[in-house]
């Protein structure tokens, strides 16, 4: 589809992992998980990372907005699969971070889908971009992949 | 709300259990899981029971339709809670079965919500009610609660 | 299923109406709208009523919680049906209101499903029941069905 | 975020339009439509196009799979906004088509978000890519944007 298409990632390509159970109504009429539902999985995985790292207080406004997201699908998944999402930071800018994720079904080591999200940190009042706070930056750095990969 | 309101159920009141992870977008604007999402949990729990007991082949048409459902809410739940759903059969008729469920958040022993679903077994072609097949009846009987409770 | 089962309602049985477009992923693997999705329709219809009547400010905490809900299904619906939801108030208590809804597909005059929700008005701080405020009570009374029906 | 960032599209940049009503539970805890829900809107808009053009029979297997999708967000939307989705074909290949969409809230002429989906036509049996059938190709050509734009 898009020129040079590299192989799907493996679990070892990611730095943080979380599990998600699929739901009956995730499957669409074609007996596979609807592609929009993948984004709910990825969204949840990232939010879980933020919460577990102390970067998101659920009682407050989110410190970031999603500027951009995308997903490439390699193989289909279906309820009742149990999923693991791997996360890594691919690009850490001044006010934005690019999180890349792989979705693995059951015990598979090869990703069924890969996704990226660009989060822009904002001032909750003005909703204008701000510099990523130090503690968030440190947590992102901890799951960043080496420059050698790019 | 409805006359004599009994206490929420406990885990021991149910016979089959399955776990569900909540998702970020299950929470609504009020920071709690939206009530419609509870039905997705209950629907998934029941389907998981059917699949695990060999009563539902995901490649085929469902052997039943939902005729009726309901839910009573006692305490609120929120992502990132992890949920356990307990299931029991409360009434086993000729063509229909009433499944009752309790939803337990994290380690709680008292249900946050209780739900019931009435499934009517149908002929996939005519979509008319049929007698519940023997193997399904046996599985329902295995998680039925005693007549003494009612 | 439940003893005396009356006929599905008609549009004229309701007092307030709102339209909802179905979505591709509302359909489950059985090619019909998943039963849990019905509750999203009903939830949205009620919220639209509250907003249009000036009873709900989206920037504030909801003035009520859902204590109970239920749905009976008569005929199946599928994306791309366009739906109309009719609402009426069936019972107006001190702190709670019972809203009943009918779901009509496309041009049908007979409900495909009927639902009820019990809303309990609460103090946003203590989250304890309060008396339904006068302006909400007036709006509910305006869509209440006559005592002669019960 | 991504180098040269062009302006959001306008309605006139698209060739086919469909409307979608938002739902209460589309809003997440931050009072805006959750980004994953955007993909449900885009998915539905495309499916509606396929159905209206006679390219998708809901009783059969889908003639395509989603290989890739993406979304860029410009301004936030919230229930109870009513949305219009515009669609255009940006690239028509041998077995794949790239659909681009703009999401417009209420009467806005500037897109709140833009999305693309890559659909690969497949043989329903082998699930391997096939040449896009002539009738689908004709419908895509009818909403394609001129080469001069690229």
PDB file of C-alpha atoms in Angstrom, chain C:
ATOM      1  CA  UNK C   1     -41.709 -14.371  28.968  1.00  0.00           C
ATOM      2  CA  UNK C   2     -43.276 -12.408  31.742  1.00  0.00           C
ATOM      3  CA  UNK C   3     -46.865 -13.384  32.196  1.00  0.00           C
ATOM      4  CA  UNK C   4     -49.240 -10.953  30.553  1.00  0.00           C
ATOM      5  CA  UNK C   5     -47.290  -9.384  27.771  1.00  0.00           C
ATOM      6  CA  UNK C   6     -48.959  -6.379  26.277  1.00  0.00           C
ATOM      7  CA  UNK C   7     -48.504  -5.206  22.713  1.00  0.00           C
ATOM      8  CA  UNK C   8     -45.597  -2.978  21.697  1.00  0.00           C
ATOM      9  CA  UNK C   9     -46.369   0.738  21.986  1.00  0.00           C
ATOM     10  CA  UNK C  10     -47.039   3.155  19.127  1.00  0.00           C
ATOM     11  CA  UNK C  11     -45.631   6.592  18.480  1.00  0.00           C
ATOM     12  CA  UNK C  12     -48.770   8.224  19.848  1.00  0.00           C
ATOM     13  CA  UNK C  13     -47.985   6.677  23.227  1.00  0.00           C
ATOM     14  CA  UNK C  14     -45.036   9.032  23.645  1.00  0.00           C
ATOM     15  CA  UNK C  15     -44.734  12.765  24.177  1.00  0.00           C
ATOM     16  CA  UNK C  16     -41.204  13.779  23.136  1.00  0.00           C
ATOM     17  CA  UNK C  17     -39.239  12.561  20.120  1.00  0.00           C
ATOM     18  CA  UNK C  18     -35.648  12.624  18.929  1.00  0.00           C
ATOM     19  CA  UNK C  19     -33.821  10.960  16.036  1.00  0.00           C
ATOM     20  CA  UNK C  20     -30.661   8.873  16.057  1.00  0.00           C
ATOM     21  CA  UNK C  21     -28.627   7.545  13.131  1.00  0.00           C
ATOM     22  CA  UNK C  22     -27.349   3.995  13.482  1.00  0.00           C
ATOM     23  CA  UNK C  23     -23.685   3.183  12.892  1.00  0.00           C
ATOM     24  CA  UNK C  24     -22.004   0.355  11.077  1.00  0.00           C
ATOM     25  CA  UNK C  25     -20.446  -0.980  14.250  1.00  0.00           C
ATOM     26  CA  UNK C  26     -23.780  -0.983  16.089  1.00  0.00           C
ATOM     27  CA  UNK C  27     -24.444  -4.233  14.249  1.00  0.00           C
ATOM     28  CA  UNK C  28     -22.992  -7.265  15.872  1.00  0.00           C
ATOM     29  CA  UNK C  29     -21.863 -10.440  14.232  1.00  0.00           C
ATOM     30  CA  UNK C  30     -25.477 -11.540  13.871  1.00  0.00           C
ATOM     31  CA  UNK C  31     -26.199  -8.572  11.552  1.00  0.00           C
ATOM     32  CA  UNK C  32     -28.476  -6.854  14.035  1.00  0.00           C
ATOM     33  CA  UNK C  33     -27.904  -4.038  16.457  1.00  0.00           C
ATOM     34  CA  UNK C  34     -26.379  -5.421  19.610  1.00  0.00           C
ATOM     35  CA  UNK C  35     -28.745  -5.183  22.555  1.00  0.00           C
ATOM     36  CA  UNK C  36     -26.284  -3.154  24.644  1.00  0.00           C
ATOM     37  CA  UNK C  37     -26.267  -0.501  21.946  1.00  0.00           C
ATOM     38  CA  UNK C  38     -29.991   0.051  22.460  1.00  0.00           C
ATOM     39  CA  UNK C  39     -29.176   1.465  25.862  1.00  0.00           C
ATOM     40  CA  UNK C  40     -26.820   3.958  24.251  1.00  0.00           C
ATOM     41  CA  UNK C  41     -29.689   5.116  22.068  1.00  0.00           C
ATOM     42  CA  UNK C  42     -32.036   5.429  25.033  1.00  0.00           C
ATOM     43  CA  UNK C  43     -29.386   7.152  27.117  1.00  0.00           C
ATOM     44  CA  UNK C  44     -28.741   9.657  24.362  1.00  0.00           C
ATOM     45  CA  UNK C  45     -32.436  10.324  23.805  1.00  0.00           C
ATOM     46  CA  UNK C  46     -32.964  11.122  27.471  1.00  0.00           C
ATOM     47  CA  UNK C  47     -29.897  13.329  27.652  1.00  0.00           C
ATOM     48  CA  UNK C  48     -31.075  15.215  24.583  1.00  0.00           C
ATOM     49  CA  UNK C  49     -34.403  15.788  26.319  1.00  0.00           C
ATOM     50  CA  UNK C  50     -32.656  17.117  29.429  1.00  0.00           C
ATOM     51  CA  UNK C  51     -30.431  19.425  27.378  1.00  0.00           C
ATOM     52  CA  UNK C  52     -33.206  20.750  25.173  1.00  0.00           C
ATOM     53  CA  UNK C  53     -35.373  21.464  28.212  1.00  0.00           C
ATOM     54  CA  UNK C  54     -32.520  23.313  29.934  1.00  0.00           C
ATOM     55  CA  UNK C  55     -32.212  20.708  32.701  1.00  0.00           C
ATOM     56  CA  UNK C  56     -28.656  19.620  32.023  1.00  0.00           C
ATOM     57  CA  UNK C  57     -25.629  21.833  31.630  1.00  0.00           C
ATOM     58  CA  UNK C  58     -23.009  19.731  29.881  1.00  0.00           C
ATOM     59  CA  UNK C  59     -20.227  21.597  31.682  1.00  0.00           C
ATOM     60  CA  UNK C  60     -21.549  20.555  35.080  1.00  0.00           C
ATOM     61  CA  UNK C  61     -22.116  17.347  36.948  1.00  0.00           C
ATOM     62  CA  UNK C  62     -25.254  15.469  35.990  1.00  0.00           C
ATOM     63  CA  UNK C  63     -28.152  16.238  38.358  1.00  0.00           C
ATOM     64  CA  UNK C  64     -29.190  12.588  38.470  1.00  0.00           C
ATOM     65  CA  UNK C  65     -27.910   9.036  38.498  1.00  0.00           C
ATOM     66  CA  UNK C  66     -29.459   6.031  36.768  1.00  0.00           C
ATOM     67  CA  UNK C  67     -30.760   3.692  39.458  1.00  0.00           C
ATOM     68  CA  UNK C  68     -32.327   1.163  37.186  1.00  0.00           C
ATOM     69  CA  UNK C  69     -32.948   0.465  33.510  1.00  0.00           C
ATOM     70  CA  UNK C  70     -34.512  -2.192  31.359  1.00  0.00           C
ATOM     71  CA  UNK C  71     -35.430  -3.063  27.799  1.00  0.00           C
ATOM     72  CA  UNK C  72     -37.812  -5.416  26.016  1.00  0.00           C
ATOM     73  CA  UNK C  73     -37.094  -6.337  22.420  1.00  0.00           C
ATOM     74  CA  UNK C  74     -39.863  -7.023  19.912  1.00  0.00           C
ATOM     75  CA  UNK C  75     -38.284  -6.841  16.472  1.00  0.00           C
ATOM     76  CA  UNK C  76     -34.696  -6.524  15.355  1.00  0.00           C
ATOM     77  CA  UNK C  77     -33.088  -3.403  13.942  1.00  0.00           C
ATOM     78  CA  UNK C  78     -29.935  -3.023  11.855  1.00  0.00           C
ATOM     79  CA  UNK C  79     -27.623  -0.356  10.556  1.00  0.00           C
ATOM     80  CA  UNK C  80     -28.397   1.610   8.338  1.00  0.00           C
ATOM     81  CA  UNK C  81     -31.844   2.113   9.913  1.00  0.00           C
ATOM     82  CA  UNK C  82     -32.655   5.603  11.136  1.00  0.00           C
ATOM     83  CA  UNK C  83     -34.313   5.566  14.527  1.00  0.00           C
ATOM     84  CA  UNK C  84     -36.809   7.704  16.371  1.00  0.00           C
ATOM     85  CA  UNK C  85     -37.013   7.463  20.132  1.00  0.00           C
ATOM     86  CA  UNK C  86     -40.220   8.507  21.879  1.00  0.00           C
ATOM     87  CA  UNK C  87     -40.149   9.434  25.565  1.00  0.00           C
ATOM     88  CA  UNK C  88     -42.837   9.750  28.223  1.00  0.00           C
ATOM     89  CA  UNK C  89     -42.806  10.084  31.989  1.00  0.00           C
ATOM     90  CA  UNK C  90     -44.643   7.173  33.588  1.00  0.00           C
ATOM     91  CA  UNK C  91     -44.025   7.902  37.243  1.00  0.00           C
ATOM     92  CA  UNK C  92     -42.932  11.092  38.941  1.00  0.00           C
ATOM     93  CA  UNK C  93     -41.890  10.598  42.547  1.00  0.00           C
ATOM     94  CA  UNK C  94     -40.271  12.800  45.154  1.00  0.00           C
ATOM     95  CA  UNK C  95     -36.687  12.265  44.122  1.00  0.00           C
ATOM     96  CA  UNK C  96     -37.020   9.871  41.221  1.00  0.00           C
ATOM     97  CA  UNK C  97     -38.644   9.776  37.814  1.00  0.00           C
ATOM     98  CA  UNK C  98     -39.423   6.810  35.603  1.00  0.00           C
ATOM     99  CA  UNK C  99     -38.910   7.590  31.919  1.00  0.00           C
ATOM    100  CA  UNK C 100     -40.332   5.152  29.391  1.00  0.00           C
ATOM    101  CA  UNK C 101     -39.158   5.040  25.824  1.00  0.00           C
ATOM    102  CA  UNK C 102     -40.127   3.424  22.573  1.00  0.00           C
ATOM    103  CA  UNK C 103     -37.696   2.833  19.739  1.00  0.00           C
ATOM    104  CA  UNK C 104     -39.102   3.084  16.202  1.00  0.00           C
ATOM    105  CA  UNK C 105     -37.179   2.101  13.094  1.00  0.00           C
ATOM    106  CA  UNK C 106     -37.488   4.219   9.983  1.00  0.00           C
ATOM    107  CA  UNK C 107     -41.185   4.872   9.381  1.00  0.00           C
ATOM    108  CA  UNK C 108     -42.602   2.166  11.636  1.00  0.00           C
ATOM    109  CA  UNK C 109     -45.416   3.113  13.979  1.00  0.00           C
ATOM    110  CA  UNK C 110     -44.978   0.028  16.197  1.00  0.00           C
ATOM    111  CA  UNK C 111     -42.050   0.052  18.609  1.00  0.00           C
ATOM    112  CA  UNK C 112     -39.151  -2.326  17.941  1.00  0.00           C
ATOM    113  CA  UNK C 113     -38.166  -2.098  21.589  1.00  0.00           C
ATOM    114  CA  UNK C 114     -39.344  -0.454  24.773  1.00  0.00           C
ATOM    115  CA  UNK C 115     -37.187   0.719  27.611  1.00  0.00           C
ATOM    116  CA  UNK C 116     -37.428   2.390  30.979  1.00  0.00           C
ATOM    117  CA  UNK C 117     -34.915   4.260  33.067  1.00  0.00           C
ATOM    118  CA  UNK C 118     -35.285   5.384  36.665  1.00  0.00           C
ATOM    119  CA  UNK C 119     -33.370   8.588  37.360  1.00  0.00           C
ATOM    120  CA  UNK C 120     -32.730   9.661  40.926  1.00  0.00           C
ATOM    121  CA  UNK C 121     -31.909  13.294  41.458  1.00  0.00           C
ATOM    122  CA  UNK C 122     -28.894  13.817  43.664  1.00  0.00           C
ATOM    123  CA  UNK C 123     -26.932  16.511  45.377  1.00  0.00           C
ATOM    124  CA  UNK C 124     -23.728  16.709  43.304  1.00  0.00           C
ATOM    125  CA  UNK C 125     -21.641  17.098  46.452  1.00  0.00           C
ATOM    126  CA  UNK C 126     -23.009  14.438  48.758  1.00  0.00           C
ATOM    127  CA  UNK C 127     -24.452  12.310  45.936  1.00  0.00           C
ATOM    128  CA  UNK C 128     -27.500  11.679  48.153  1.00  0.00           C
ATOM    129  CA  UNK C 129     -31.060  11.828  46.752  1.00  0.00           C
ATOM    130  CA  UNK C 130     -32.761  15.210  46.760  1.00  0.00           C
ATOM    131  CA  UNK C 131     -36.266  16.382  45.891  1.00  0.00           C
ATOM    132  CA  UNK C 132     -36.633  16.861  42.136  1.00  0.00           C
ATOM    133  CA  UNK C 133     -36.233  20.610  41.474  1.00  0.00           C
ATOM    134  CA  UNK C 134     -39.370  22.470  40.382  1.00  0.00           C
ATOM    135  CA  UNK C 135     -38.248  23.266  36.873  1.00  0.00           C
ATOM    136  CA  UNK C 136     -37.363  19.643  36.179  1.00  0.00           C
ATOM    137  CA  UNK C 137     -40.654  18.541  37.701  1.00  0.00           C
ATOM    138  CA  UNK C 138     -42.541  20.864  35.375  1.00  0.00           C
ATOM    139  CA  UNK C 139     -40.778  19.482  32.310  1.00  0.00           C
ATOM    140  CA  UNK C 140     -41.433  15.921  33.376  1.00  0.00           C
ATOM    141  CA  UNK C 141     -45.100  16.725  33.992  1.00  0.00           C
ATOM    142  CA  UNK C 142     -45.304  18.112  30.466  1.00  0.00           C
ATOM    143  CA  UNK C 143     -44.472  14.708  28.976  1.00  0.00           C
ATOM    144  CA  UNK C 144     -46.234  12.575  31.579  1.00  0.00           C
ATOM    145  CA  UNK C 145     -48.890  10.146  30.490  1.00  0.00           C
ATOM    146  CA  UNK C 146     -52.292  10.207  32.133  1.00  0.00           C
ATOM    147  CA  UNK C 147     -53.070   8.219  35.225  1.00  0.00           C
ATOM    148  CA  UNK C 148     -55.847   6.549  33.257  1.00  0.00           C
ATOM    149  CA  UNK C 149     -53.332   4.397  31.480  1.00  0.00           C
ATOM    150  CA  UNK C 150     -52.285   2.579  34.643  1.00  0.00           C
TER     151      UNK C 150
END
